[in-house]
Coordinates of C-alpha atoms in Angstrom, one line a residue:
M40 CA 70.4 121.4 -122.7
S41 CA 71.2 123.5 -119.6
R42 CA 70.2 126.7 -121.5
D43 CA 67.0 125.0 -122.8
R44 CA 66.1 124.0 -119.1
H45 CA 66.4 127.4 -118.4
S46 CA 64.4 128.8 -121.0
L47 CA 60.9 130.4 -120.8
N48 CA 59.4 127.9 -123.0
Y49 CA 61.0 125.2 -121.0
R50 CA 59.7 126.1 -117.7
L51 CA 56.2 127.0 -119.2
A52 CA 56.0 123.5 -120.4
L53 CA 57.1 122.4 -117.2
V54 CA 54.7 124.1 -115.3
F55 CA 51.8 123.0 -117.8
G56 CA 53.1 119.4 -117.7
S57 CA 53.2 119.5 -113.9
F58 CA 49.8 120.8 -114.2
L59 CA 48.6 118.1 -116.3
F60 CA 49.9 115.5 -114.7
L61 CA 48.2 116.4 -111.5
F62 CA 45.1 117.2 -112.8
L63 CA 45.0 113.3 -114.7
V64 CA 45.9 111.9 -111.3
I65 CA 43.2 113.7 -109.2
S66 CA 40.7 113.5 -112.0
G67 CA 41.5 109.5 -112.5
I68 CA 41.0 109.2 -108.7
A69 CA 37.9 110.9 -108.8
I70 CA 36.4 109.3 -111.7
Y71 CA 37.2 105.7 -110.6
I72 CA 35.4 106.5 -107.2
I73 CA 32.4 107.9 -108.8
R74 CA 32.0 105.2 -111.7
G75 CA 33.0 102.4 -108.9
T76 CA 30.4 103.4 -106.7
E77 CA 27.5 103.9 -109.6
A78 CA 28.7 100.6 -111.3
R79 CA 28.3 99.0 -107.5
K80 CA 24.9 100.6 -107.3
A81 CA 23.9 99.4 -110.7
S82 CA 25.0 95.9 -109.9
E83 CA 23.3 95.9 -106.6
R84 CA 20.3 96.7 -108.7
K85 CA 20.6 94.1 -110.7
V86 CA 21.2 91.4 -108.5
I87 CA 18.0 92.3 -106.8
Q88 CA 16.3 92.5 -110.4
I89 CA 17.3 88.9 -111.7
S90 CA 16.4 87.5 -108.1
E91 CA 13.0 88.9 -108.3
Y92 CA 12.5 88.0 -111.6
L93 CA 13.4 84.4 -111.1
L94 CA 11.1 84.2 -108.4
S95 CA 8.2 85.5 -110.4
V96 CA 9.3 82.7 -112.9
I97 CA 9.2 79.8 -110.3
N98 CA 5.9 81.7 -108.7
M99 CA 4.1 80.8 -112.2
S100 CA 5.0 77.2 -112.3
C101 CA 5.2 76.9 -108.5
D102 CA 3.4 73.3 -108.4
D103 CA 6.0 71.7 -110.9
F104 CA 9.2 73.5 -109.0
V105 CA 7.9 72.1 -105.6
A106 CA 7.4 68.9 -107.4
Y107 CA 10.8 68.8 -108.8
Q108 CA 12.9 69.9 -105.8
K109 CA 10.8 67.2 -103.6
Y110 CA 12.3 64.8 -106.4
F111 CA 15.5 66.2 -106.6
M112 CA 16.2 66.0 -102.9
E113 CA 15.2 62.3 -102.8
N114 CA 17.3 61.4 -106.0
Y115 CA 19.9 63.6 -107.0
S116 CA 22.6 61.0 -106.3
Q117 CA 21.2 58.8 -108.7
M118 CA 20.4 61.5 -111.4
N119 CA 22.2 61.9 -114.2
I120 CA 21.7 64.9 -116.3
P121 CA 24.0 65.5 -119.4
Y122 CA 26.8 68.1 -119.0
S123 CA 26.5 69.6 -122.4
F124 CA 23.0 70.6 -123.4
S125 CA 21.9 74.4 -124.9
E126 CA 18.4 73.7 -125.3
Y127 CA 15.4 71.4 -123.3
A128 CA 13.1 70.7 -126.1
T129 CA 14.9 67.3 -126.7
A130 CA 14.5 66.3 -123.4
E131 CA 10.8 67.6 -123.1
N132 CA 9.9 65.8 -126.2
H133 CA 11.7 62.6 -124.9
F134 CA 9.6 62.8 -121.6
Y135 CA 6.0 63.6 -123.2
S136 CA 6.8 60.6 -125.9
L137 CA 7.1 58.2 -122.8
L138 CA 4.4 59.5 -121.3
T139 CA 2.1 59.4 -124.1
K140 CA 3.1 55.8 -124.6
D141 CA 2.5 54.8 -121.1
I142 CA -1.0 56.4 -121.4
K143 CA -1.7 54.4 -124.4
E144 CA -0.8 51.2 -122.5
G145 CA -3.0 52.1 -119.9
R146 CA -1.3 52.6 -117.1
Y147 CA -3.2 55.9 -115.6
Y148 CA -6.6 55.3 -114.6
D149 CA -7.6 58.7 -114.2
N150 CA -4.7 61.1 -114.7
W151 CA -1.1 60.9 -114.4
S152 CA 1.2 62.4 -111.7
I153 CA 4.7 62.7 -110.8
N154 CA 4.3 59.9 -108.2
N155 CA 2.8 57.2 -110.7
L156 CA 5.0 57.4 -113.3
T157 CA 7.2 54.8 -114.2
P158 CA 10.8 55.1 -113.3
E159 CA 12.0 55.7 -116.9
T160 CA 9.1 58.3 -117.5
K161 CA 10.0 60.0 -114.3
N162 CA 13.6 59.9 -114.9
A163 CA 12.9 61.7 -118.2
W164 CA 10.9 64.3 -116.5
A165 CA 13.7 64.9 -114.1
V166 CA 16.1 65.4 -117.1
Y167 CA 13.9 67.9 -118.8
M168 CA 13.0 69.9 -115.3
H169 CA 16.3 70.1 -114.5
E170 CA 17.4 71.4 -117.9
Y171 CA 14.5 73.8 -118.5
W172 CA 15.0 75.4 -114.8
L173 CA 18.8 75.6 -115.3
L174 CA 18.8 76.8 -118.8
T175 CA 15.9 79.8 -117.4
F176 CA 18.8 80.8 -114.6
E177 CA 21.6 80.8 -117.3
K178 CA 19.6 82.9 -119.8
A179 CA 18.7 85.4 -116.9
K180 CA 22.3 85.5 -116.0
V181 CA 23.1 86.8 -119.6
D182 CA 20.2 89.0 -119.8
F183 CA 21.1 91.0 -116.7
K184 CA 24.7 90.4 -117.0
I185 CA 25.2 89.3 -113.8
P186 CA 28.4 86.8 -113.7
Y187 CA 26.7 84.4 -111.0
V188 CA 23.0 83.0 -110.0
Y189 CA 21.9 79.9 -108.6
Y190 CA 18.9 78.4 -106.4
L191 CA 20.0 76.6 -102.8
I192 CA 18.4 74.7 -100.1
P193 CA 19.7 75.6 -96.8
N194 CA 19.8 73.3 -93.7
E195 CA 19.4 74.6 -90.6
D196 CA 20.2 71.6 -88.5
N197 CA 24.1 71.7 -89.8
Y198 CA 24.2 75.2 -91.4
T199 CA 25.0 73.9 -94.7
V200 CA 23.9 74.8 -98.0
K201 CA 22.6 72.2 -101.1
Y202 CA 22.8 74.1 -104.9
M203 CA 20.0 72.5 -106.7
I204 CA 20.4 74.9 -109.6
D205 CA 23.9 76.3 -110.0
S206 CA 24.6 78.7 -113.5
E207 CA 28.1 77.6 -113.0
R208 CA 28.1 74.2 -114.3
N209 CA 30.5 71.5 -112.6
M210 CA 31.1 68.1 -114.6
I211 CA 31.6 64.7 -113.2
N212 CA 31.9 61.4 -115.2
K213 CA 28.8 58.9 -114.8
D214 CA 28.6 55.5 -116.8
G215 CA 31.9 57.0 -118.8
K216 CA 29.8 60.2 -119.9
P217 CA 30.2 63.9 -118.9
S218 CA 27.3 64.5 -116.3
L219 CA 26.4 67.6 -114.1
L220 CA 27.5 67.5 -110.7
L221 CA 24.2 67.8 -108.7
G222 CA 23.4 68.5 -105.1
E223 CA 26.9 69.9 -103.7
D224 CA 26.9 70.7 -100.1
F225 CA 28.8 73.7 -98.6
S226 CA 29.1 74.7 -95.0
S227 CA 27.5 78.4 -94.2
D228 CA 29.0 79.7 -91.2
P229 CA 25.8 82.3 -89.9
K230 CA 28.2 84.8 -88.7
E231 CA 30.1 85.2 -91.7
N232 CA 27.0 84.9 -93.8
Y233 CA 24.7 86.8 -91.6
V234 CA 22.6 88.2 -94.5
E235 CA 21.9 85.0 -96.2
W236 CA 20.8 83.1 -93.0
T237 CA 18.8 86.0 -91.9
A238 CA 16.8 86.0 -94.8
W239 CA 16.3 82.5 -94.7
L240 CA 15.5 81.9 -91.4
T241 CA 12.8 85.3 -91.7
G242 CA 11.4 84.2 -94.9
K243 CA 12.1 87.7 -96.1
R244 CA 14.6 89.7 -98.3
Q245 CA 17.0 91.7 -96.5
S246 CA 17.7 95.2 -97.4
T247 CA 21.3 95.0 -97.4
L248 CA 23.9 92.3 -99.5
Q249 CA 25.8 89.7 -98.3
Q250 CA 29.6 90.6 -98.7
W251 CA 32.7 88.0 -98.4
N252 CA 36.2 87.4 -100.1
N253 CA 36.1 84.4 -102.2
S254 CA 38.0 83.1 -105.4
W255 CA 36.1 86.0 -107.4
G256 CA 37.6 88.5 -104.8
H257 CA 35.3 91.0 -102.7
T258 CA 31.8 89.6 -103.6
Y259 CA 28.3 91.0 -103.0
A260 CA 25.5 88.5 -102.8
Y261 CA 21.6 89.0 -102.6
Y262 CA 19.1 86.4 -101.6
I263 CA 15.2 86.0 -101.8
P264 CA 13.8 83.3 -99.9
V265 CA 11.3 81.1 -102.1
V266 CA 8.1 80.8 -100.0
I267 CA 5.1 79.0 -101.4
D268 CA 1.6 78.7 -99.7
G269 CA 3.7 79.8 -96.4
V270 CA 6.4 77.4 -96.8
K271 CA 9.8 77.9 -97.1
Y272 CA 11.5 75.8 -100.1
G273 CA 14.7 77.5 -101.0
M274 CA 16.4 80.7 -101.8
I275 CA 17.5 82.4 -104.9
G276 CA 20.9 83.9 -104.8
A277 CA 22.7 86.3 -107.2
E278 CA 26.4 87.5 -107.0
F279 CA 28.5 89.9 -108.6
S280 CA 32.3 90.3 -108.0
A281 CA 33.7 93.8 -106.8
T282 CA 36.8 93.0 -107.9
A283 CA 36.0 92.2 -111.2
L284 CA 34.1 95.2 -111.6
N285 CA 36.9 97.6 -110.5
K286 CA 39.2 96.0 -113.1
E287 CA 36.5 96.8 -115.7
I288 CA 36.3 100.4 -114.2
L289 CA 39.8 100.8 -114.2
H290 CA 40.2 99.9 -117.8
A291 CA 37.3 102.1 -118.8
T292 CA 39.0 105.0 -116.4
S293 CA 42.3 104.7 -118.1
M294 CA 40.8 105.0 -121.6
E295 CA 38.8 107.8 -120.5
L296 CA 41.9 109.6 -119.2
L297 CA 44.0 108.8 -122.1
V298 CA 41.3 110.7 -124.3
L299 CA 41.3 113.4 -122.0
F300 CA 44.7 113.7 -121.8
I301 CA 45.2 113.8 -125.3
I302 CA 42.8 116.7 -125.7
I303 CA 44.2 118.8 -122.9
L304 CA 47.8 118.2 -124.5
I305 CA 46.6 119.3 -127.6
C306 CA 44.9 122.5 -126.0
L307 CA 48.2 123.1 -123.7
A308 CA 50.3 122.7 -126.9
I309 CA 48.0 125.5 -128.9
L310 CA 48.4 127.7 -125.6
L311 CA 52.1 127.2 -125.6
V312 CA 52.4 128.2 -129.3
Y313 CA 50.1 131.4 -128.8
M314 CA 52.3 132.5 -125.9
N315 CA 55.3 132.0 -127.6
K316 CA 54.3 134.0 -130.2
K317 CA 52.7 136.7 -128.4
F318 CA 54.6 137.2 -125.3
I319 CA 58.2 135.5 -125.3
S320 CA 60.8 138.7 -126.0
R321 CA 62.1 139.2 -129.1
I322 CA 65.9 138.3 -127.8
V323 CA 64.8 134.7 -127.6
K324 CA 63.4 134.8 -131.0
L325 CA 66.8 136.6 -132.1
E326 CA 68.6 133.6 -130.1
S327 CA 66.6 131.0 -132.0
Y328 CA 67.8 132.7 -135.4
V329 CA 71.3 132.3 -134.2
R330 CA 71.2 128.9 -133.1
K331 CA 69.4 127.8 -136.5
Y332 CA 72.2 129.5 -138.4
S333 CA 74.8 127.9 -136.3
I334 CA 72.8 124.3 -137.4
T335 CA 72.0 124.9 -140.9
K336 CA 74.4 127.4 -141.9
N337 CA 71.8 129.1 -144.4
Y338 CA 72.9 132.5 -145.0
K339 CA 69.5 133.7 -145.8
I340 CA 68.4 133.5 -141.9
A341 CA 70.3 137.1 -141.9
E342 CA 67.6 138.5 -144.0
K343 CA 64.7 137.2 -141.7
I344 CA 66.9 138.7 -138.8
E345 CA 67.1 141.8 -140.6
E346 CA 63.6 142.1 -141.0
E347 CA 62.9 141.5 -137.4
S348 CA 65.2 144.5 -136.8
Q349 CA 63.2 147.6 -138.2
D350 CA 62.7 149.6 -135.2
K351 CA 65.2 151.7 -133.4
S352 CA 65.6 149.8 -130.3
E353 CA 68.9 148.1 -128.8
I354 CA 67.4 144.6 -129.9
S355 CA 67.2 145.7 -133.5
S356 CA 70.8 147.2 -133.3
L357 CA 72.0 143.8 -131.9
G358 CA 70.2 142.1 -134.7
K359 CA 71.5 144.2 -137.7
R360 CA 75.0 143.6 -136.2
I361 CA 74.4 139.8 -135.9
S362 CA 73.1 140.0 -139.6
E363 CA 75.9 141.5 -141.1
M364 CA 78.4 139.1 -139.1
I365 CA 76.5 136.3 -140.8
I366 CA 76.8 137.7 -144.0
E367 CA 80.6 138.2 -143.8
I368 CA 80.9 134.5 -142.3
E369 CA 79.0 133.3 -145.3
N370 CA 81.6 134.9 -147.8
Y371 CA 84.4 133.4 -146.2
M372 CA 82.6 130.2 -146.0
R373 CA 82.1 130.0 -149.8
N374 CA 85.8 130.5 -150.5
V375 CA 86.6 127.5 -148.1
F376 CA 83.7 125.8 -149.9
M377 CA 84.8 125.9 -153.4
E378 CA 88.1 124.7 -152.1
K379 CA 86.5 121.6 -150.6
M380 CA 84.4 120.9 -153.2
T381 CA 87.1 120.4 -155.9
E382 CA 88.7 117.9 -153.1
S383 CA 85.6 116.1 -152.9
E384 CA 85.0 115.9 -156.6
E385 CA 88.3 114.2 -157.3
T386 CA 87.6 111.8 -154.3
Y387 CA 84.3 110.8 -155.4
A388 CA 85.5 110.1 -159.1
S389 CA 88.1 107.9 -157.3
A390 CA 85.6 106.0 -155.2
R391 CA 83.3 105.8 -158.3
E392 CA 86.2 104.1 -160.2
V393 CA 86.9 101.7 -157.1
D394 CA 83.1 100.6 -157.4
L395 CA 83.1 100.2 -160.8
L396 CA 86.3 97.9 -160.5
R397 CA 84.6 95.8 -157.8
R398 CA 81.3 95.3 -160.5
D399 CA 81.3 92.7 -163.1
A400 CA 80.8 94.3 -166.5
L401 CA 78.5 91.9 -167.7
T402 CA 76.0 91.3 -164.9
G403 CA 76.5 94.3 -162.6
I404 CA 77.0 92.3 -159.6
R405 CA 79.9 91.9 -157.4
T406 CA 83.1 90.1 -158.9
G407 CA 85.1 87.4 -157.4
A408 CA 87.6 89.6 -156.0
S409 CA 84.9 91.3 -153.8
F410 CA 83.8 88.0 -152.9
E411 CA 87.5 87.2 -152.0
N412 CA 86.8 90.5 -149.6
E413 CA 83.6 89.0 -147.9
L414 CA 85.2 85.6 -147.5
N415 CA 87.9 87.1 -145.4
K416 CA 85.7 89.3 -143.5
L417 CA 83.5 86.3 -142.9
E418 CA 86.6 84.4 -141.3
G419 CA 86.7 87.2 -138.8
D420 CA 83.0 86.7 -138.0
L421 CA 83.4 82.9 -137.8
K422 CA 86.6 83.4 -134.9
E423 CA 83.9 86.0 -133.4
G424 CA 80.9 83.2 -133.0
L425 CA 79.1 83.5 -136.0
T426 CA 77.7 79.9 -136.9
D427 CA 74.4 80.6 -139.0
F428 CA 75.6 81.1 -142.4
G429 CA 75.9 79.3 -145.6
F430 CA 76.8 79.4 -149.6
A431 CA 75.0 78.7 -152.5
Y432 CA 77.3 77.8 -155.6
V433 CA 75.5 77.9 -158.9
D434 CA 77.2 76.9 -162.3
L435 CA 75.5 77.2 -166.0
N436 CA 75.3 73.7 -167.8
D437 CA 76.5 73.6 -171.3
L438 CA 77.8 77.5 -171.8
V439 CA 80.1 75.7 -174.2
K440 CA 77.9 74.3 -176.4
I441 CA 75.6 77.6 -176.4
N442 CA 78.8 79.4 -177.3
S443 CA 80.0 77.3 -180.3
N444 CA 76.3 76.6 -181.7
Y445 CA 74.7 80.2 -181.2
G446 CA 77.8 82.4 -180.3
L447 CA 79.0 84.5 -177.4
E448 CA 76.8 87.1 -177.4
Q449 CA 73.9 84.4 -177.0
G450 CA 76.0 82.8 -174.4
N451 CA 76.2 86.3 -172.4
I452 CA 72.6 86.3 -172.4
A453 CA 72.3 82.8 -170.7
I454 CA 74.6 84.2 -168.4
K455 CA 72.8 87.1 -167.4
K456 CA 69.6 85.2 -167.5
L457 CA 70.9 82.6 -164.9
C458 CA 72.2 85.6 -162.8
S459 CA 68.9 87.4 -163.0
I460 CA 67.2 84.2 -161.3
F461 CA 69.7 83.5 -158.8
C462 CA 69.6 87.0 -157.7
K463 CA 65.8 87.0 -157.6
V464 CA 65.5 83.9 -155.6
F465 CA 68.1 84.9 -153.2
G466 CA 67.0 88.3 -152.9
H467 CA 68.0 88.7 -149.3
S468 CA 71.8 87.5 -150.0
P469 CA 74.9 89.1 -151.3
V470 CA 75.5 87.4 -154.8
F471 CA 79.1 87.4 -156.5
R472 CA 80.3 86.1 -159.7
V473 CA 83.1 84.1 -159.3
G474 CA 83.5 82.7 -162.8
G475 CA 82.6 82.8 -166.4
D476 CA 79.6 81.1 -165.5
D477 CA 79.8 80.6 -161.5
F478 CA 78.0 82.3 -159.0
V479 CA 78.0 82.5 -155.1
A480 CA 75.3 83.6 -152.8
I481 CA 76.4 83.9 -148.9
L482 CA 73.4 83.0 -146.8
F483 CA 72.4 84.7 -143.9
N484 CA 69.3 85.5 -142.1
E485 CA 65.8 84.6 -144.0
D486 CA 67.6 83.0 -146.8
F487 CA 69.9 80.8 -144.5
R488 CA 66.8 79.6 -142.7
N489 CA 64.9 79.1 -146.1
A490 CA 67.8 77.6 -148.1
K491 CA 66.0 74.2 -148.8
E492 CA 62.9 76.1 -150.2
L493 CA 65.1 78.7 -152.3
V494 CA 66.8 75.8 -154.0
A495 CA 63.7 74.4 -154.9
T496 CA 62.1 77.6 -156.2
F497 CA 65.3 78.2 -158.0
N498 CA 65.0 74.7 -159.8
E499 CA 61.4 75.6 -160.7
Q500 CA 62.4 79.1 -162.1
L501 CA 64.8 77.4 -164.5
I502 CA 61.8 75.3 -166.0
Q503 CA 60.7 76.9 -169.1
I504 CA 57.2 76.8 -170.3
D505 CA 57.3 79.5 -172.8
E506 CA 57.7 77.5 -176.4
K507 CA 58.4 81.0 -177.7
I508 CA 61.9 81.4 -176.1
E509 CA 65.2 81.0 -178.1
P510 CA 67.0 78.0 -177.6
W511 CA 70.3 79.9 -175.8
E512 CA 67.3 81.0 -173.2
D513 CA 66.2 77.5 -172.1
I514 CA 69.2 77.0 -169.5
A515 CA 70.0 74.7 -166.7
A516 CA 72.3 74.7 -164.2
A517 CA 73.3 72.7 -161.0
I518 CA 73.2 74.4 -157.3
G519 CA 75.1 72.9 -154.5
V520 CA 74.2 74.6 -151.1
A521 CA 76.4 74.0 -147.5
F522 CA 76.3 75.3 -144.2
Y523 CA 78.8 75.7 -141.2
D524 CA 79.2 72.6 -139.4
P525 CA 81.4 73.1 -136.3
V526 CA 82.5 69.4 -136.6
Q527 CA 83.9 69.3 -139.8
D528 CA 84.8 73.2 -140.9
T529 CA 87.1 75.4 -139.0
T530 CA 87.1 77.9 -141.6
A531 CA 84.5 79.7 -143.7
E532 CA 86.4 78.8 -146.8
S533 CA 85.8 74.8 -146.0
V534 CA 82.1 75.5 -146.0
F535 CA 82.3 77.4 -149.5
N536 CA 84.3 74.2 -150.9
R537 CA 81.9 71.8 -149.7
A538 CA 79.2 74.2 -151.6
E539 CA 81.2 73.6 -154.7
I540 CA 81.4 70.1 -154.4
N541 CA 77.7 69.6 -154.0
M542 CA 77.4 71.8 -157.0
K543 CA 79.3 69.5 -158.8
N544 CA 77.7 66.5 -157.8
N545 CA 74.3 67.9 -158.5
K546 CA 75.8 68.5 -162.3
K547 CA 76.9 64.9 -162.5
M548 CA 73.6 63.7 -161.4
M549 CA 72.0 65.8 -164.0
K550 CA 74.1 64.7 -166.7
A551 CA 73.5 61.0 -165.7
R552 CA 69.9 61.3 -166.2
V553 CA 70.3 62.9 -169.4
R554 CA 72.3 60.2 -170.7
V555 CA 69.6 57.7 -169.4

């Protein structure tokens, strides 16, 4: 490792990596500042545009808006506007249906106005007006992608502002139903909100934005006074959070830097490869061949060294001597290898014989002797704190009848079929043949957690729906499961014994059902 750190490749990679890191840091800061400035200016333009748009909408319906504001200021505490609505057509139709009814009943001699409406009709008109204007503000907020817009009425006497239209709905309960919270008052210090009060007192829009820190973070706000026929009625306000905006910019900048990092990293890698092939000395290449040989012991590397040593330089002379040395080492190692190979073959054959002894000849799974070994290991694991384990014990029913009626070969087929089903269902557990027709699975992890479902699956697998199967293939088996219980189990063998007992009890129940 120390040699690698002093190699030319390492040093070049370190220089280029440092350059890349410094470049990304400076680029990230520059991009973040530029994007932040651009995004803030864009947001400033948006809050101005949305305010001007809403002012134009109000001016087009100024009479209705003024009438509604007057009604709102006198009755907002008694008004009941539903909290959840997404359209105003329902409220509009309800108002006009009441108005039509009043007209038919002759309530209005000449023409109707807000002042001469019945209380019920006037209330329906107020609901319709509020829903219309709130949805207008909310739609503008979405269209202009501005987080907050509202209409407020300042009070110069106590320096408070009352929110008449608020695009952020707040809920209260009226008569047991969710309703909009209307007419919220907030104190507004003229010193802290200088731009806001200057716009209101002068009746003119300001060229600068109001700034403060609130629950949204660092916030910018723009205000346009609503002046109709020379009378000030209120102000349209629009806000955006610089804090939230900066988070979006930071995320976008991070994604750009990631892409830029990948591109530059690829370019630097290509440059390093080129410089490595073109400029790094041949001695480094020769050293890499020697290192490769020390790892792989591939004598054919000597041929490559020979190809690189065709001129009459000292490096070529050194390469030839190294090539000759590798060939000599290879010849020596072959002799040693042949001797070791003979020993390895004998060892492998012995291990293979041991493995075959541990495998059941009929089913191919591990034998009872192997299970005893696993049980001993499990006892040690239990002492070290293992608690999540269990056993599933399975016994084939009526094997004696199958052997006597159809023959031993058919009995073996039934045993192998049971083994296949058992191994398939408990596929994540080691399975052992512990008797002629007895099988045990040690349950861990997934099979331990899903034992109940696996038992049900095992019983379902035994149900044969194919009428063409042979009689000895229509097998039945009893299964018993037990899990380690610190209260009643002191050894793993006691858990195994309970699984066997549960299997036997299950077998008795199956025979009892058959007799019935």
